[in-house]
Amino acid sequence: MKTTQFLSVPENRAAVRAISQQVLAEVEPDEVEVSASFIEPLIDMTARGEIVTVDTSDEAGGFGAADLMVTVVVPVVVAVLGNLLTKLGEVEIEELKKKLKREKEAKVFIKVTVEDIEVVVKRTKSPGAKRKIKALAGALNGALLEYLASK
Amino acid sequence: MKAPPQKTEAKLNIFALPSQTTLLFGLIVTVLLGTVFVGSIGPSPICTWPLALGLLFLPLRTFLARPERDFARHNLSPAGDDLADLQQAIETNAKAIGLRRTPRLVVSPSKRPLYTFGTRRHWYIAVNHEAALRLQESLEDPDVAPVAQARLIHELYHFKTGDYWQMGYTRELLRTVFLFMAWAATFFCGFGFLLIVAAPDFLQLDPTKLLEQAGNLTPEVRQMLLQIMPSPGEMEAVRQKAAVINLPLVLNFIVGATLPYVIMGGILWGLYWPKLWRMREFYADAGVVQAQGKATPYLSALTQIPLPLLKKYPYERSLAICQQGKGFLDIVREWWRRIKALLKRHPDAATRITCVKDPSQVIDNWVDAAILAGSLTLLLDILLVSPLTILYAGSWPMHFSTLAILVVVSLNLISPLAQGKSVWSDMLKIIVVVVALRLAWLLLTIGLMILLLVFAPDILSETLVAFVASSAHFAGYSDELIFDNLSAFVVKASILNLAQVLIIFFILMVALVLVAFLLRCLLTWYRFPQVNQRLMKVAYLVIGWVALLLGLTILPLITTALLRLTDLLNLPGIIVGALGLIIAATGLGLFIYAHRKYARRCPRCGTAVPGWYHVGKRCKACNALLHPWLIAEYEL
């Protein structure tokens, strides 16, 4: 299964959205409000294999480029959830949640490393995300565990 | 980061209100040029007006010559025929937003971004050649044309708001003041130290003895040199003149006159210059969304998210996220981030988007306004005690900064009043912050004086002598350089200065309450002819009217009563005060007349509209939108 194929299921999209919001609230709380409208378009972009690239050369004096954390968080969440579903052989997040409840040991798969995030950060060239990679990894692990292991 | 957008339906048209960019520009110019001009009109130890004119015109000259220098420095050249369509698009959009002329497109071989520059008469948009070709191509693609157009309109709005010349002049003014004063401080101090070291030898020089030592000179040459060199009588006259010059005091004057400008110029450059940069972007962004009638192309240009995807999903205002309480480290990090943000020239994307979604966020909230007005007070307090201006400031210590704060705070009141917000508590908080900063500065000075008085009275005496010498003494207003009764001086200075702080607090509060009330009344003049073009001008007149009343009547009266009670019945003072009262009474009469004629009536049906104005208010009888020019119309 292609790692982004799971996004065609509405519940899975909702999960990406909820986890992204939770991560943003922890890592970049100022962005939560303004990023609300961008999550769905970014999910679509990620599903198409596209990614937002931050062009900081257009910073001072020009129009400027938005280095929004959401442009990194959404692709990372999609990648992590996609890999998790593939590893555990599921298609829907709700099924995955049930499986995690049944098989407690499966929780070890919920582990996002700095390297996982670096792959996406390198593609987006986001300086803001680069500075906060460790915080992103911590927040993402927490949000994933909370969402997937919740009742 | 600004506060999240309020849930208001109508969006404020920030272009109808006093521009925050202009306010910042005015603040920087007031601090740097205003103080030098004040020194020119009042008594000063040196002739200050050439300096004032120099600091006014030198930056202007550099500013006007800047485009040519930019052309040479960045190897810019006019765009060729291959970019004719882009130039045409610039012209079309410039006309659409009402620019009086079209900026010329120039291309650069370097990788500089799209940017604007120019003088009042010559406008340029510069861009890298490849980027220009890409932009032109995008403008022809219907899917992405609005996004490319958003970038173009953003640049054009820098001309529309006039920030390009404010930025250009401010940059040159800050540079000129900093460089000139730093040069003056270095040169004159160096010269002064040279004189201190060399003066004794020079003054003991005997030209006749010197020539006698040079034995191989012919009698003709010796005679010629003797004629050129000063005679013993002339040397004696120089010695007598030099004996009364106290070179350390002269050096003290030089440092006191120049260093505050170097430091203040640096502070303005470090903190206010980046704020001016950030503020201009908010206005250009607001211009884009107003010109295009929707925010999505702008958001797509900023975030790089394709326009069709942004259009596909409806705008969401808020999210239901439960944020956890912040720990101490988080709070420290947050404040550190805010401090770093003060130095950034480009606003962060989240703030830009917030301001587009709710334009009222562009206007300074009470904290920002208090910091702005408070720092203005501190800067003025420090600059006005420089030897160039202390004689004026000593005579009229409350005028300049009180009037400057009144104008700055009053202009900041218009926006919340237009939104129908209560401004009383914010106003009080701003004035408390301003007065507290001033009081802190004063208490620091008084505390230092008292400490010196108790533990080192000699140092205090020498410091005061140096201070008087560098101002009143050099200006010829004080012959004596002795402080007989130090404790009496310290007590009197402390009482007078503390009284001034309280008086200023009281005056500012009363004046601002009056201004706020008048502005609130003014905003109900729905039937005022050409209201969209003239109401803000009347608002400026109202603020100017109150400032005039304070400047001509109230402040001179209080200052004279406090500092020179015997001058209270001085005829010129009475005439000026009476003039201020007459102008104030006439202004008030006209305001009341106009208020009765134009206020609280619907311009469409003439029905009475009770209550104060707020953005989006409608006539209950005919549902006509009141002051529609204060509302920005665009889709999110």
Coordinates of N, CA, C and O in Angstrom, one line a residue, chain A residues 13 17-26 28-46 48 50-55 57-68 70-71 131-132 146, chain B residues 1 4-5 111 113-116 150-151 154-155 158 277 280-281 285 288 298-299 301-306 309-310 312-324 326 334 337 345-347 349-354 357:
Chain A
R13 N -8.1 10.9 7.6 CA -7.8 12.4 7.4 C -8.1 13.1 8.7 O -7.3 14.0 9.1
R17 N -5.5 15.3 10.9 CA -5.8 16.7 11.3 C -5.7 16.9 12.8 O -5.1 17.8 13.3
A18 N -6.3 15.9 13.6 CA -6.3 16.1 15.0 C -4.9 16.0 15.6 O -4.5 16.8 16.5
I19 N -4.1 15.1 15.1 CA -2.7 14.9 15.6 C -1.9 16.1 15.2 O -1.1 16.7 16.0
S20 N -2.1 16.6 14.0 CA -1.3 17.8 13.5 C -1.6 19.0 14.4 O -0.7 19.8 14.8
Q21 N -2.9 19.2 14.7 CA -3.3 20.3 15.6 C -2.7 20.2 17.0 O -2.3 21.2 17.5
Q22 N -2.7 19.0 17.5 CA -2.1 18.8 18.8 C -0.6 19.1 18.8 O -0.1 19.7 19.8
V23 N 0.0 18.6 17.8 CA 1.5 18.9 17.7 C 1.8 20.4 17.6 O 2.6 20.9 18.3
L24 N 1.0 21.0 16.8 CA 1.1 22.5 16.6 C 0.9 23.2 17.9 O 1.6 24.2 18.2
A25 N -0.1 22.8 18.6 CA -0.5 23.5 19.9 C 0.7 23.4 20.8 O 0.9 24.3 21.6
E26 N 1.5 22.3 20.7 CA 2.6 22.2 21.6 C 3.9 22.9 21.1 O 4.6 23.5 21.9
E28 N 4.2 25.1 18.3 CA 4.1 26.5 17.8 C 2.7 27.0 18.1 O 1.8 27.1 17.2
P29 N 2.3 27.2 19.4 CA 0.9 27.6 19.7 C 0.4 28.8 19.0 O -0.8 28.9 18.7
D30 N 1.3 29.7 18.7 CA 0.9 30.9 18.0 C 0.3 30.6 16.6 O -0.4 31.5 16.0
E31 N 0.7 29.5 16.1 CA 0.3 29.2 14.7 C -1.1 28.4 14.6 O -1.6 28.2 13.5
V32 N -1.5 27.9 15.8 CA -2.7 27.0 15.8 C -3.9 27.7 15.1 O -4.5 27.1 14.2
E33 N -4.1 28.9 15.4 CA -5.3 29.7 14.9 C -5.2 29.9 13.4 O -6.1 29.6 12.7
V34 N -4.0 30.4 13.0 CA -3.9 30.7 11.5 C -3.7 29.5 10.6 O -4.0 29.6 9.4
S35 N -3.3 28.4 11.2 CA -3.0 27.2 10.4 C -4.2 26.4 10.1 O -4.2 25.5 9.3
A36 N -5.3 26.7 10.8 CA -6.5 25.8 10.7 C -7.0 25.6 9.3 O -7.3 24.5 8.9
S37 N -6.9 26.7 8.5 CA -7.4 26.6 7.1 C -6.4 25.8 6.2 O -6.7 25.6 5.0
F38 N -5.2 25.6 6.6 CA -4.2 25.0 5.7 C -4.0 23.5 5.9 O -3.4 22.9 5.0
I39 N -4.6 23.0 6.9 CA -4.3 21.5 7.2 C -4.9 20.7 6.1 O -4.2 19.8 5.5
E40 N -6.2 20.9 5.7 CA -6.8 20.1 4.7 C -6.0 20.2 3.3 O -5.7 19.2 2.7
P41 N -5.8 21.5 2.9 CA -5.0 21.6 1.6 C -3.6 20.9 1.7 O -3.2 20.3 0.7
L42 N -3.0 20.9 2.8 CA -1.7 20.3 3.0 C -1.8 18.8 3.0 O -0.9 18.1 2.4
I43 N -2.9 18.3 3.5 CA -3.1 16.8 3.4 C -3.3 16.4 2.0 O -2.7 15.4 1.5
D44 N -4.0 17.2 1.2 CA -4.2 16.9 -0.2 C -2.9 17.0 -1.0 O -2.6 16.1 -1.8
M45 N -2.1 18.0 -0.6 CA -0.7 18.1 -1.3 C 0.1 16.9 -1.0 O 0.8 16.3 -1.9
T46 N 0.1 16.5 0.3 CA 0.9 15.3 0.7 C 0.5 14.1 0.0 O 1.3 13.3 -0.5
R48 N -0.7 13.9 -2.9 CA -0.3 14.0 -4.3 C 1.2 13.9 -4.4 O 1.8 14.1 -5.4
E50 N 3.2 16.1 -3.1 CA 3.8 17.4 -3.2 C 4.2 17.9 -1.7 O 3.6 17.5 -0.8
I51 N 5.0 18.9 -1.7 CA 5.4 19.5 -0.4 C 5.7 21.0 -0.5 O 6.1 21.4 -1.6
V52 N 5.4 21.7 0.5 CA 5.7 23.2 0.4 C 7.2 23.4 0.7 O 7.7 22.9 1.7
T53 N 7.8 24.1 -0.2 CA 9.2 24.5 0.0 C 9.3 25.9 0.5 O 8.8 26.8 -0.2
V54 N 10.0 26.1 1.6 CA 10.2 27.5 2.1 C 11.4 28.2 1.4 O 12.5 27.7 1.5
D55 N 11.1 29.3 0.7 CA 12.2 30.0 0.0 C 12.5 31.2 0.8 O 11.9 32.3 0.7
S57 N 15.1 33.0 0.6 CA 15.8 34.0 -0.1 C 14.9 35.3 -0.4 O 15.4 36.3 -0.7
D58 N 13.6 35.1 -0.3 CA 12.7 36.1 -0.6 C 12.3 36.8 0.7 O 11.2 37.3 0.8
E59 N 13.1 36.8 1.7 CA 12.7 37.3 3.0 C 12.6 38.8 3.1 O 11.7 39.4 2.7
A60 N 13.7 39.4 3.7 CA 13.6 40.9 3.9 C 13.6 41.7 2.6 O 14.3 41.4 1.7
G61 N 12.7 42.7 2.6 CA 12.6 43.6 1.5 C 11.6 43.1 0.5 O 10.9 43.9 -0.2
G62 N 11.4 41.8 0.3 CA 10.5 41.3 -0.7 C 9.2 40.9 -0.1 O 8.8 41.4 1.0
F63 N 8.5 40.1 -0.9 CA 7.1 39.7 -0.4 C 7.2 38.8 0.8 O 6.4 38.9 1.7
G64 N 8.3 38.0 0.9 CA 8.5 37.2 2.1 C 7.9 35.8 1.9 O 7.0 35.6 1.0
A65 N 8.4 34.8 2.6 CA 8.0 33.5 2.5 C 7.5 33.0 3.8 O 8.1 33.3 4.8
A66 N 6.4 32.2 3.8 CA 5.9 31.8 5.1 C 6.6 30.5 5.6 O 6.5 29.5 4.9
D67 N 7.3 30.6 6.7 CA 7.9 29.4 7.3 C 6.9 28.9 8.4 O 7.2 29.1 9.6
L68 N 5.8 28.3 7.9 CA 4.8 27.9 8.9 C 5.1 26.4 9.3 O 5.4 25.6 8.4
V70 N 3.1 24.3 10.2 CA 2.1 23.3 9.8 C 2.5 22.7 8.4 O 2.2 21.5 8.2
T71 N 3.3 23.4 7.6 CA 3.7 22.8 6.4 C 4.7 21.6 6.5 O 4.9 20.9 5.6
R131 N 15.1 24.1 13.5 CA 15.5 24.5 14.9 C 14.7 23.7 15.9 O 15.2 23.6 17.0
K132 N 13.5 23.2 15.5 CA 12.7 22.6 16.5 C 12.5 21.1 16.3 O 11.4 20.6 16.7
E146 N -1.3 9.6 22.5 CA -2.6 10.1 23.1 C -3.7 9.8 22.2 O -4.8 9.3 22.6
Chain B
M1 N 3.7 37.8 19.0 CA 2.5 37.4 18.3 C 1.3 38.2 18.8 O 1.1 38.4 20.0
P4 N -5.3 36.5 18.9 CA -6.1 35.9 17.8 C -7.2 36.8 17.4 O -7.7 37.7 18.1
P5 N -7.7 36.7 16.1 CA -8.7 37.6 15.6 C -10.0 37.6 16.4 O -10.4 36.5 16.9
K111 N 20.6 37.6 -7.3 CA 19.4 36.9 -6.8 C 18.6 37.7 -5.8 O 18.2 37.1 -4.8
P113 N 15.3 39.6 -4.3 CA 13.9 39.3 -4.5 C 13.2 40.5 -5.1 O 13.8 41.6 -5.3
L114 N 11.9 40.3 -5.4 CA 11.1 41.4 -5.9 C 11.1 42.5 -4.9 O 10.7 42.3 -3.7
Y115 N 11.5 43.7 -5.2 CA 11.5 44.8 -4.2 C 11.3 46.1 -4.9 O 11.4 46.3 -6.1
T116 N 10.9 47.1 -4.0 CA 10.6 48.5 -4.6 C 11.6 49.5 -4.0 O 12.1 49.3 -2.9
A150 N -1.0 39.0 -6.8 CA -1.0 39.3 -5.4 C 0.4 39.8 -5.0 O 0.6 40.8 -4.3
R151 N 1.4 39.1 -5.5 CA 2.8 39.6 -5.2 C 3.1 40.9 -5.8 O 3.7 41.8 -5.2
H154 N 1.2 43.7 -3.9 CA 1.9 43.9 -2.6 C 3.0 44.9 -2.8 O 3.1 45.9 -2.0
E155 N 3.8 44.8 -3.9 CA 4.9 45.7 -4.1 C 4.3 47.1 -4.5 O 4.9 48.1 -4.0
H158 N 3.4 49.4 -1.7 CA 4.4 50.2 -1.0 C 4.5 51.6 -1.5 O 4.8 52.6 -0.8
W277 N 9.9 48.5 9.2 CA 9.9 47.5 8.1 C 8.7 46.5 8.2 O 8.1 46.2 7.2
R280 N 5.2 48.1 7.5 CA 4.9 48.4 6.0 C 4.4 47.2 5.3 O 3.5 47.2 4.4
E281 N 4.8 46.0 5.8 CA 4.4 44.8 5.1 C 2.9 44.5 5.4 O 2.2 44.0 4.6
D285 N 0.1 44.0 2.6 CA -0.7 42.8 2.6 C -2.2 43.2 2.6 O -3.0 42.6 1.9
V288 N -3.3 44.2 -0.8 CA -3.5 43.1 -1.7 C -4.9 42.5 -1.6 O -5.6 42.4 -2.5
Y298 N -3.6 35.8 -2.0 CA -2.5 36.3 -1.1 C -1.9 35.1 -0.2 O -0.7 34.9 -0.1
L299 N -2.9 34.4 0.4 CA -2.5 33.3 1.2 C -1.7 32.2 0.5 O -0.7 31.6 0.9
A301 N 0.1 32.9 -2.2 CA 1.5 33.4 -2.5 C 2.4 33.3 -1.3 O 3.6 33.1 -1.4
L302 N 1.8 33.5 -0.1 CA 2.6 33.5 1.1 C 3.0 32.1 1.5 O 4.1 31.9 1.9
T303 N 2.0 31.2 1.4 CA 2.3 29.9 2.0 C 2.8 28.9 1.0 O 3.2 27.8 1.3
Q304 N 2.7 29.2 -0.3 CA 3.1 28.3 -1.4 C 2.1 27.2 -1.6 O 2.4 26.2 -2.3
I305 N 1.0 27.2 -0.9 CA 0.0 26.2 -1.1 C -0.8 26.5 -2.3 O -1.3 27.7 -2.5
P306 N -1.0 25.6 -3.3 CA -1.6 25.9 -4.6 C -3.0 26.5 -4.3 O -3.8 26.1 -3.5
L309 N -6.3 24.4 -4.2 CA -6.5 23.6 -2.9 C -7.0 24.5 -1.8 O -7.8 24.1 -1.0
L310 N -6.5 25.8 -1.8 CA -7.0 26.7 -0.7 C -8.5 27.0 -0.9 O -9.2 27.2 0.0
K312 N -10.6 25.1 -2.3 CA -11.5 23.9 -2.1 C -12.0 23.8 -0.7 O -13.1 23.3 -0.5
Y313 N -11.3 24.3 0.3 CA -11.7 24.2 1.7 C -12.1 25.5 2.3 O -11.4 26.5 2.1
P314 N -13.2 25.6 3.0 CA -13.7 26.8 3.5 C -12.8 27.3 4.6 O -12.1 26.6 5.3
Y315 N -12.8 28.6 4.8 CA -12.0 29.3 5.8 C -12.4 28.9 7.2 O -13.6 28.9 7.5
E316 N -11.5 28.5 8.0 CA -11.8 28.2 9.4 C -11.2 29.2 10.3 O -10.1 29.6 10.2
R317 N -12.0 29.6 11.3 CA -11.5 30.7 12.2 C -10.8 30.2 13.3 O -9.7 30.7 13.7
S318 N -11.3 29.1 14.0 CA -10.6 28.7 15.2 C -10.6 27.2 15.4 O -11.4 26.5 14.7
L319 N -9.8 26.7 16.2 CA -9.8 25.3 16.5 C -10.0 25.0 18.0 O -9.6 25.8 18.8
A320 N -10.6 23.9 18.2 CA -10.9 23.6 19.6 C -9.7 22.7 20.2 O -9.8 21.5 20.2
I321 N -8.7 23.4 20.5 CA -7.5 22.7 21.1 C -7.3 23.1 22.5 O -7.3 24.2 22.9
C322 N -7.2 22.1 23.3 CA -6.9 22.4 24.7 C -5.4 22.5 24.9 O -4.7 21.5 24.8
Q323 N -4.9 23.7 25.1 CA -3.5 23.9 25.3 C -3.2 23.7 26.8 O -3.9 24.2 27.6
Q324 N -2.1 23.0 27.0 CA -1.7 22.8 28.4 C -1.1 24.1 29.0 O -0.6 24.9 28.2
K326 N 1.4 26.6 30.7 CA 2.8 26.8 30.3 C 3.7 26.8 31.6 O 3.3 27.4 32.6
E334 N 9.1 32.1 25.5 CA 8.1 32.9 24.8 C 8.5 34.4 24.7 O 8.5 35.0 23.7
R337 N 11.5 34.8 22.5 CA 11.0 34.8 21.1 C 10.5 36.2 20.8 O 10.7 36.8 19.7
R345 N 13.2 42.2 10.7 CA 12.7 43.2 9.8 C 11.4 42.7 9.0 O 10.7 43.5 8.5
H346 N 11.3 41.4 9.0 CA 10.1 40.9 8.3 C 9.2 40.2 9.3 O 9.6 39.4 10.2
P347 N 7.9 40.5 9.3 CA 7.0 39.9 10.3 C 6.8 38.4 10.0 O 7.0 38.0 8.8
A349 N 5.0 34.8 9.4 CA 3.9 34.5 8.6 C 2.6 34.5 9.4 O 1.5 34.9 9.0
A350 N 2.7 33.9 10.6 CA 1.4 33.7 11.4 C 0.8 35.1 11.7 O -0.4 35.3 11.6
T351 N 1.7 36.1 12.1 CA 1.2 37.4 12.4 C 0.6 38.1 11.1 O -0.4 38.7 11.2
R352 N 1.3 37.9 10.0 CA 0.8 38.4 8.7 C -0.6 37.9 8.4 O -1.5 38.6 8.0
I353 N -0.8 36.6 8.6 CA -2.1 36.0 8.2 C -3.1 36.5 9.2 O -4.2 36.8 8.8
T354 N -2.7 36.6 10.5 CA -3.7 37.1 11.5 C -4.1 38.5 11.1 O -5.3 38.8 11.2
K357 N -6.6 38.4 8.3 CA -7.9 37.9 8.7 C -8.6 38.9 9.6 O -9.8 39.0 9.5

